[in-house]
Tab-separated table of C-alpha atoms and ligand atoms in Angstrom:
chain	number	residue	atom	x	y	z
A	153	MET	CA	3.421	19.094	-32.893
A	154	GLU	CA	0.456	17.193	-30.970
A	155	ASN	CA	0.565	13.715	-29.970
A	156	PHE	CA	-2.053	12.004	-31.968
A	157	PHE	CA	-3.093	9.730	-29.332
A	158	ASP	CA	-3.959	12.462	-27.045
A	159	GLN	CA	-6.821	13.569	-29.291
A	160	THR	CA	-10.300	12.653	-28.737
A	161	PHE	CA	-12.195	11.256	-31.571
A	162	GLY	CA	-14.336	14.748	-31.441
A	163	ARG	CA	-11.329	16.636	-31.883
A	164	LEU	CA	-9.866	14.505	-34.585
A	165	GLU	CA	-13.089	14.995	-36.283
A	166	ALA	CA	-13.110	18.722	-36.018
A	167	ALA	CA	-9.122	18.975	-36.979
A	168	ILE	CA	-9.347	16.658	-39.967
A	169	GLY	CA	-12.750	18.083	-40.990
A	170	GLU	CA	-11.156	21.477	-41.417
A	171	MET	CA	-8.517	20.060	-43.667
A	172	ASP	CA	-10.928	17.871	-45.730
A	173	PRO	CA	-14.767	18.017	-45.133
A	174	ARG	CA	-15.382	14.360	-46.330
A	175	PRO	CA	-17.033	12.724	-43.391
A	176	TYR	CA	-15.244	9.413	-44.010
A	177	ARG	CA	-11.703	10.677	-43.667
A	178	VAL	CA	-11.542	10.461	-39.928
A	179	ASP	CA	-12.612	6.857	-40.180
A	180	GLN	CA	-9.901	6.307	-42.709
A	181	VAL	CA	-7.199	7.886	-40.528
A	182	LEU	CA	-8.541	5.912	-37.268
A	183	ARG	CA	-8.365	2.642	-39.291
A	184	TRP	CA	-4.816	3.205	-40.352
A	185	VAL	CA	-3.713	4.053	-36.962
A	186	TYR	CA	-5.675	1.696	-34.557
A	187	ARG	CA	-6.187	-1.395	-36.775
A	188	MET	CA	-3.236	-1.183	-39.121
A	189	ALA	CA	-0.738	0.208	-36.612
A	190	VAL	CA	0.580	2.682	-39.293
A	191	ASP	CA	2.847	5.276	-37.738
A	192	ASP	CA	3.460	7.466	-40.867
A	193	PHE	CA	0.713	9.452	-42.508
A	194	SER	CA	2.492	9.309	-45.824
A	195	LEU	CA	1.566	5.542	-45.984
A	196	MET	CA	-2.136	6.190	-45.785
A	197	THR	CA	-2.515	5.578	-49.548
A	198	ASN	CA	-6.291	5.931	-49.875
A	199	MET	CA	-6.209	9.562	-48.800
A	200	PRO	CA	-4.990	12.543	-50.929
A	201	GLY	CA	-1.377	13.622	-50.669
A	202	SER	CA	-2.225	17.151	-49.494
A	203	LEU	CA	-4.234	15.790	-46.553
A	204	ARG	CA	-1.433	13.449	-45.648
A	205	GLY	CA	1.025	16.346	-45.849
A	206	ARG	CA	-1.022	18.643	-43.529
A	207	LEU	CA	-1.502	15.763	-41.005
A	208	SER	CA	2.251	15.083	-41.032
A	209	GLU	CA	2.882	18.804	-39.989
A	210	SER	CA	0.157	18.855	-37.231
A	211	MET	CA	0.149	15.400	-35.548
A	212	ASP	CA	2.788	13.083	-34.177
A	213	LEU	CA	2.249	9.331	-34.603
A	214	ARG	CA	5.500	8.553	-32.809
A	215	PRO	CA	5.421	10.531	-29.754
A	216	MET	CA	7.768	8.688	-27.570
A	217	PRO	CA	10.974	7.428	-29.017
A	218	LEU	CA	11.828	3.833	-28.171
A	219	GLN	CA	14.942	3.946	-26.251
A	220	LYS	CA	15.685	0.423	-25.770
A	221	ARG	CA	13.907	-2.978	-26.337
A	222	VAL	CA	15.174	-6.005	-24.319
A	223	GLU	CA	14.122	-9.607	-24.957
A	224	ALA	CA	14.269	-12.350	-22.178
A	225	ASP	CA	15.115	-15.967	-22.508
A	226	ASP	CA	11.361	-16.691	-22.175
A	227	GLY	CA	10.386	-14.389	-25.036
A	228	THR	CA	9.154	-11.574	-22.687
A	229	ILE	CA	10.057	-8.305	-24.168
A	230	LYS	CA	10.555	-5.075	-22.279
A	231	PHE	CA	10.150	-1.814	-24.156
A	232	LEU	CA	11.695	1.456	-22.634
A	233	TYR	CA	10.370	4.709	-24.048
A	234	ARG	CA	11.605	8.283	-23.347
A	235	LEU	CA	8.727	10.781	-22.999
A	236	SER	CA	9.035	14.383	-24.400
A	237	ASP	CA	10.159	15.728	-21.115
A	238	GLY	CA	12.923	13.166	-20.660
A	239	GLU	CA	11.169	11.059	-18.343
A	240	LEU	CA	11.466	7.128	-18.835
A	241	ILE	CA	8.813	4.600	-18.785
A	242	GLU	CA	8.501	0.872	-19.673
A	243	SER	CA	5.803	-1.570	-21.014
A	244	VAL	CA	6.315	-5.329	-21.090
A	245	LEU	CA	5.038	-7.708	-23.790
A	246	ILE	CA	4.341	-11.337	-22.661
A	247	PRO	CA	3.841	-14.034	-25.285
A	248	GLU	CA	1.706	-16.918	-24.229
A	249	ASP	CA	0.309	-19.796	-26.349
A	250	GLY	CA	0.002	-17.822	-29.721
A	251	HIS	CA	-1.323	-14.687	-28.274
A	252	ASN	CA	0.166	-11.715	-26.183
A	253	THR	CA	-0.431	-9.620	-23.194
A	254	LEU	CA	0.812	-6.239	-22.879
A	255	CYS	CA	1.665	-4.697	-19.416
A	256	VAL	CA	1.087	-0.959	-19.561
A	257	SER	CA	2.244	1.876	-17.535
A	258	THR	CA	0.154	4.685	-16.350
A	259	GLN	CA	2.604	6.841	-14.438
A	260	ALA	CA	6.475	7.629	-14.601
A	261	GLY	CA	7.546	6.159	-11.276
A	262	CYS	CA	5.095	5.663	-8.433
A	263	GLY	CA	4.542	7.222	-5.213
A	264	MET	CA	2.902	4.364	-3.467
A	265	GLY	CA	6.128	2.940	-2.037
A	266	CYS	CA	5.095	-0.754	-1.808
A	267	SER	CA	8.188	-2.430	-0.189
A	268	PHE	CA	8.492	-5.335	-2.459
A	269	CYS	CA	8.224	-3.212	-5.727
A	270	GLU	CA	11.304	-1.645	-7.380
A	271	THR	CA	8.978	1.005	-9.285
A	272	GLY	CA	8.197	2.298	-5.808
A	273	THR	CA	11.758	3.192	-5.199
A	274	MET	CA	11.740	5.757	-8.027
A	275	GLY	CA	9.062	7.800	-6.057
A	276	PHE	CA	6.225	9.566	-8.160
A	277	ARG	CA	7.477	11.431	-11.190
A	278	ARG	CA	4.369	12.239	-13.048
A	279	ASN	CA	1.137	10.969	-14.501
A	280	LEU	CA	1.133	9.824	-18.051
A	281	SER	CA	-1.215	11.443	-20.615
A	282	GLN	CA	-3.904	9.721	-22.367
A	283	GLY	CA	-1.632	9.778	-25.478
A	284	GLU	CA	1.320	8.296	-23.684
A	285	ILE	CA	-0.770	5.472	-22.507
A	286	LEU	CA	-2.322	4.754	-25.837
A	287	ALA	CA	1.138	5.057	-27.534
A	288	GLN	CA	2.538	2.228	-25.657
A	289	ILE	CA	-0.307	-0.181	-27.100
A	290	ALA	CA	0.284	1.327	-30.685
A	291	TYR	CA	3.864	0.573	-30.465
A	292	ALA	CA	3.065	-3.105	-29.237
A	293	VAL	CA	0.617	-3.618	-32.046
A	294	ARG	CA	3.225	-2.323	-34.571
A	295	TYR	CA	5.814	-4.550	-33.160
A	296	LEU	CA	3.545	-7.561	-33.614
A	297	GLY	CA	2.305	-6.509	-37.040
A	298	ASP	CA	-1.260	-7.461	-36.206
A	299	ARG	CA	-3.697	-6.095	-33.646
A	300	GLN	CA	-5.328	-9.564	-33.252
A	301	LEU	CA	-2.095	-10.870	-32.030
A	302	LEU	CA	-2.336	-8.622	-28.875
A	303	ARG	CA	-5.194	-10.179	-26.771
A	304	ASN	CA	-4.883	-8.918	-23.464
A	305	LEU	CA	-4.108	-5.569	-21.640
A	306	VAL	CA	-3.074	-5.351	-18.066
A	307	PHE	CA	-2.683	-2.022	-16.491
A	308	MET	CA	-0.093	-3.241	-14.043
A	309	GLY	CA	3.147	-1.541	-15.325
A	310	MET	CA	4.747	1.373	-13.584
A	311	GLY	CA	2.342	3.537	-11.350
A	312	GLU	CA	-0.933	3.260	-9.550
A	313	PRO	CA	-3.519	3.324	-12.546
A	314	LEU	CA	-6.335	4.714	-10.375
A	315	LEU	CA	-4.361	7.865	-9.316
A	316	ASN	CA	-4.268	8.679	-13.026
A	317	LEU	CA	-8.066	8.158	-13.981
A	318	ASP	CA	-8.284	11.564	-15.797
A	319	ALA	CA	-6.130	10.155	-18.396
A	320	LEU	CA	-7.001	6.373	-18.045
A	321	ILE	CA	-10.525	6.695	-18.515
A	322	PRO	CA	-10.429	8.492	-21.768
A	323	ALA	CA	-7.714	6.127	-22.857
A	324	LEU	CA	-9.833	3.210	-22.027
A	325	GLY	CA	-12.623	4.755	-24.151
A	326	VAL	CA	-10.401	4.570	-27.192
A	327	ILE	CA	-9.154	1.098	-26.141
A	328	LEU	CA	-12.680	-0.419	-26.223
A	329	ASP	CA	-14.173	1.783	-28.955
A	330	GLY	CA	-14.773	-0.114	-32.363
A	331	ARG	CA	-13.154	2.838	-34.022
A	332	GLY	CA	-10.131	2.660	-31.677
A	333	PHE	CA	-8.125	-0.562	-30.620
A	334	ASP	CA	-11.501	-2.383	-30.343
A	335	PHE	CA	-10.647	-4.666	-27.265
A	336	SER	CA	-13.318	-6.445	-25.423
A	337	PRO	CA	-13.613	-5.114	-21.969
A	338	ARG	CA	-13.035	-8.654	-20.630
A	339	ARG	CA	-9.618	-8.428	-22.106
A	340	VAL	CA	-8.619	-5.337	-20.254
A	341	THR	CA	-7.646	-5.467	-16.632
A	342	VAL	CA	-6.916	-2.575	-14.340
A	343	SER	CA	-5.095	-3.238	-11.414
A	344	THR	CA	-4.828	-1.210	-8.147
A	345	CYS	CA	-3.045	-1.324	-4.758
A	346	GLY	CA	-6.235	-0.436	-2.966
A	347	TRP	CA	-6.913	3.387	-3.831
A	348	VAL	CA	-10.635	3.308	-2.859
A	349	PRO	CA	-11.818	6.482	-4.478
A	350	GLY	CA	-10.337	5.456	-7.627
A	351	ILE	CA	-12.036	1.939	-7.434
A	352	ARG	CA	-15.368	3.864	-6.792
A	353	ARG	CA	-14.743	6.244	-9.883
A	354	LEU	CA	-13.796	3.659	-12.143
A	355	GLY	CA	-16.827	1.484	-11.066
A	356	LYS	CA	-19.168	4.447	-11.737
A	357	ALA	CA	-17.588	4.762	-15.183
A	358	ASP	CA	-19.079	1.171	-15.717
A	359	LEU	CA	-16.865	0.340	-18.627
A	360	GLY	CA	-16.948	-3.584	-18.047
A	361	VAL	CA	-13.216	-4.032	-17.548
A	362	ASN	CA	-11.681	-6.376	-14.972
A	363	LEU	CA	-10.374	-5.054	-11.660
A	364	ALA	CA	-7.578	-6.614	-10.102
A	365	LEU	CA	-6.367	-5.818	-6.456
A	366	SER	CA	-2.723	-6.343	-5.339
A	367	LEU	CA	-3.827	-7.868	-2.120
A	368	ASN	CA	-0.543	-9.564	-0.696
A	369	ALA	CA	-1.776	-9.815	2.794
A	370	ALA	CA	-5.286	-10.480	4.357
A	371	ASP	CA	-4.608	-8.573	7.658
A	372	ASP	CA	-4.102	-4.855	8.167
A	373	LYS	CA	-0.893	-5.231	10.208
A	374	THR	CA	1.030	-7.359	7.466
A	375	ARG	CA	-0.626	-5.418	4.774
A	376	THR	CA	0.492	-2.069	6.116
A	377	SER	CA	3.986	-3.297	6.723
A	378	ILE	CA	4.543	-3.895	3.039
A	379	MET	CA	1.907	-1.443	1.462
A	380	PRO	CA	1.727	1.921	3.140
A	381	VAL	CA	-1.450	2.709	1.226
A	382	ASN	CA	-3.138	0.185	3.605
A	383	ARG	CA	-2.731	2.741	6.456
A	384	LYS	CA	-4.992	5.299	4.440
A	385	TYR	CA	-7.533	2.681	3.199
A	386	PRO	CA	-7.487	-0.363	5.265
A	387	LEU	CA	-8.786	-3.902	4.165
A	388	ARG	CA	-12.377	-3.209	5.206
A	389	ALA	CA	-12.749	0.001	3.202
A	390	VAL	CA	-10.833	-1.568	0.011
A	391	MET	CA	-13.043	-4.647	0.272
A	392	ASN	CA	-16.450	-2.623	0.503
A	393	SER	CA	-15.632	-0.813	-2.533
A	394	ILE	CA	-14.682	-4.001	-4.406
A	395	ARG	CA	-17.820	-5.680	-3.424
A	396	GLU	CA	-19.796	-2.572	-5.016
A	397	PHE	CA	-17.528	-2.636	-8.132
A	398	PRO	CA	-19.848	-3.582	-11.278
A	399	ARG	CA	-19.429	-7.201	-12.534
A	400	ARG	CA	-20.625	-8.573	-15.668
A	401	SER	CA	-22.028	-12.081	-15.521
A	402	ARG	CA	-19.248	-14.665	-14.973
A	403	GLN	CA	-16.596	-11.893	-14.403
A	404	ARG	CA	-14.207	-12.376	-11.480
A	405	THR	CA	-12.227	-9.789	-9.553
A	406	THR	CA	-8.456	-10.762	-9.432
A	407	PHE	CA	-6.514	-10.692	-6.118
A	408	GLU	CA	-2.810	-10.761	-6.734
A	409	TYR	CA	-0.786	-12.212	-4.030
A	410	VAL	CA	3.043	-11.791	-4.057
A	411	LEU	CA	4.225	-14.641	-2.024
A	412	MET	CA	7.216	-13.679	0.148
A	413	SER	CA	8.916	-16.339	2.532
A	414	GLY	CA	8.236	-15.710	6.109
A	415	VAL	CA	5.993	-12.635	5.423
A	416	ASN	CA	2.643	-13.807	3.994
A	417	ASP	CA	3.121	-17.627	3.321
A	418	SER	CA	1.859	-19.350	6.457
A	419	PRO	CA	-1.105	-21.512	6.701
A	420	GLU	CA	-2.743	-18.783	8.782
A	421	ASP	CA	-2.200	-16.332	6.049
A	422	ALA	CA	-4.005	-18.573	3.463
A	423	ALA	CA	-6.964	-18.946	6.013
A	424	ARG	CA	-7.228	-15.247	6.299
A	425	VAL	CA	-7.281	-14.894	2.471
A	426	VAL	CA	-10.089	-17.515	2.098
A	427	LYS	CA	-12.102	-15.645	4.949
A	428	LEU	CA	-11.697	-12.246	3.503
A	429	LEU	CA	-12.692	-13.269	-0.041
A	430	ARG	CA	-15.699	-15.290	0.876
A	431	GLY	CA	-18.800	-14.251	-1.209
A	432	ILE	CA	-16.891	-12.481	-3.869
A	433	PRO	CA	-16.647	-13.736	-7.351
A	434	CYS	CA	-12.957	-13.772	-7.708
A	435	LYS	CA	-9.893	-15.544	-8.335
A	436	VAL	CA	-6.497	-15.535	-6.460
A	437	ASN	CA	-3.423	-15.277	-8.262
A	438	ILE	CA	-0.242	-16.197	-6.396
A	439	ILE	CA	3.043	-14.718	-7.970
A	440	SER	CA	6.456	-15.481	-6.876
A	441	TYR	CA	8.321	-12.609	-5.390
A	442	ASN	CA	10.810	-11.382	-7.857
A	443	LEU	CA	14.174	-10.203	-6.819
A	444	THR	CA	14.261	-6.586	-5.971
A	445	SER	CA	16.613	-4.335	-3.976
A	446	ALA	CA	13.999	-4.825	-0.967
A	447	GLY	CA	15.690	-8.197	-0.305
A	448	PHE	CA	12.657	-10.363	0.566
A	449	LEU	CA	12.953	-14.000	0.114
A	450	ALA	CA	11.216	-15.800	-2.617
A	451	PRO	CA	9.484	-19.043	-1.826
A	452	GLY	CA	10.209	-22.054	-4.026
A	453	TYR	CA	7.563	-23.350	-6.638
A	454	GLU	CA	6.533	-26.090	-4.188
A	455	ARG	CA	5.728	-23.578	-1.544
A	456	MET	CA	3.676	-21.665	-3.945
A	457	GLU	CA	1.803	-24.883	-5.002
A	458	TRP	CA	1.179	-25.719	-1.311
A	459	PHE	CA	-0.123	-22.034	-0.653
A	460	GLN	CA	-2.399	-22.447	-3.696
A	461	ASN	CA	-3.694	-25.821	-2.425
A	462	LEU	CA	-4.482	-24.274	1.087
A	463	ILE	CA	-6.652	-21.652	-0.590
A	464	GLY	CA	-8.050	-24.036	-3.478
A	465	GLY	CA	-9.061	-26.622	-0.781
A	466	SER	CA	-11.621	-24.096	0.315
A	467	GLY	CA	-13.360	-24.126	-3.005
A	468	GLN	CA	-11.748	-20.590	-3.765
A	469	LEU	CA	-10.278	-20.595	-7.207
A	470	ALA	CA	-6.398	-19.995	-7.121
A	471	THR	CA	-3.724	-19.991	-9.587
A	472	VAL	CA	0.004	-19.797	-9.474
A	473	ARG	CA	1.517	-17.473	-12.052
A	474	ARG	CA	5.024	-18.319	-13.092
A	475	SER	CA	7.315	-15.269	-13.135
A	476	ARG	CA	8.184	-14.009	-16.754
A	477	GLY	CA	10.895	-11.791	-17.859
A	478	GLY	CA	12.840	-11.935	-14.505
A	479	ASP	CA	16.273	-11.932	-16.320
A	480	ILE	CA	15.739	-8.670	-17.861
A	481	GLY	CA	14.004	-6.858	-14.873
A	482	ALA	CA	10.666	-7.164	-16.648
A	483	ALA	CA	8.871	-9.147	-14.064
A	484	CYS	CA	6.187	-7.989	-11.617
A	485	GLY	CA	7.527	-5.347	-9.237
A	486	GLN	CA	10.757	-5.114	-11.134
A	487	LEU	CA	10.125	-2.280	-13.508
A	488	VAL	CA	12.478	0.791	-12.700
A	489	THR	CA	14.227	3.173	-15.041
A	490	SER	CA	17.214	5.158	-14.849
A	491	ALA	CA	19.096	7.628	-17.292
A	492	SER	CA	22.193	5.294	-16.689
A	493	GLU	CA	20.322	2.260	-17.831
A	494	CYS	CA	19.673	4.160	-20.938
A	495	ALA	CA	23.060	5.676	-21.421
A	496	HIS	CA	24.474	2.222	-21.371
A	497	GLY	CA	21.889	0.620	-23.369
B	729	SF4	S1	3.367	-2.341	-6.657
B	729	SF4	FE1	2.077	-0.944	-7.959
B	729	SF4	S2	1.348	0.665	-6.546
B	729	SF4	FE2	2.957	-0.338	-5.430
B	729	SF4	S3	4.865	0.652	-5.634
B	729	SF4	FE3	4.702	-0.774	-7.341
B	729	SF4	S4	3.792	0.216	-8.972
B	729	SF4	FE4	3.418	1.476	-7.327
């Protein structure tokens, strides 16, 4: 049985056209799946029973069983899925002021080895398929019961998204398409640790989505010490590719900055950030380090505000993002899965 979400619209047209030649059938199916989040062909009541039966036999609308759902005190929800080959992945739903943001994974594990990130300790397991990326969104929409309640998608879950562009670019096509999930590109953010060829390729695709860089240090020595990717693509190369990344009017690149005591939180660090970002339409998102096995120290909220003011004082837009879902291991840098976690879940 094939994962429905792995199918391009063209392949769906061909497959459904063979079962029922009426041209509007594909649009009916797409509306049920992407707008109404229905996960059972038998419930698509405006289509003939014979077609529903044949679709049920050939395509799977629930390709990844939900292994566990955990809710944090602040309402953040972590979904753990088991893929068809047994790999485990997570996505995180973050409620805020009447709408929701979904943090989506693009790989099982991650090979980038950032020292402040728990996912990096898993190593790289494999890339997710287009369908495995889209199914995370479909499950979240189904959980919420209304596609409109899911406002933002951020590709900041497990994995380096730009190392899986063969699946991510077609998935983004479905996410942005009016017949698919129909998100505005301004509501979709792809985050990278600084994989330069990927930044260039995503830029060439010109989808209009937001780009975020996990910056964390504005000098090569510090950045290389916490993010090994910086050895291959130092800041100069990363910043050049970001300057060339297409931006729509009033669109800003986000620079994520995980603040760690004694590592990257000095006045000199702030001054370097300001200098590095000069001339780029952007905002700096200061994030508290969340407890992982790496053992860095998290600065207090006051220190984060102080750092924000150092950057903001230069006229550079800077925000502090409060940690969400830390008590269930769903906060930034905490996503990690293990078979034992499931077995005891
Ligand atoms: S921060 Fe992102 S790129 Fe770095 S190890 Fe974690 S998941 Fe991978």
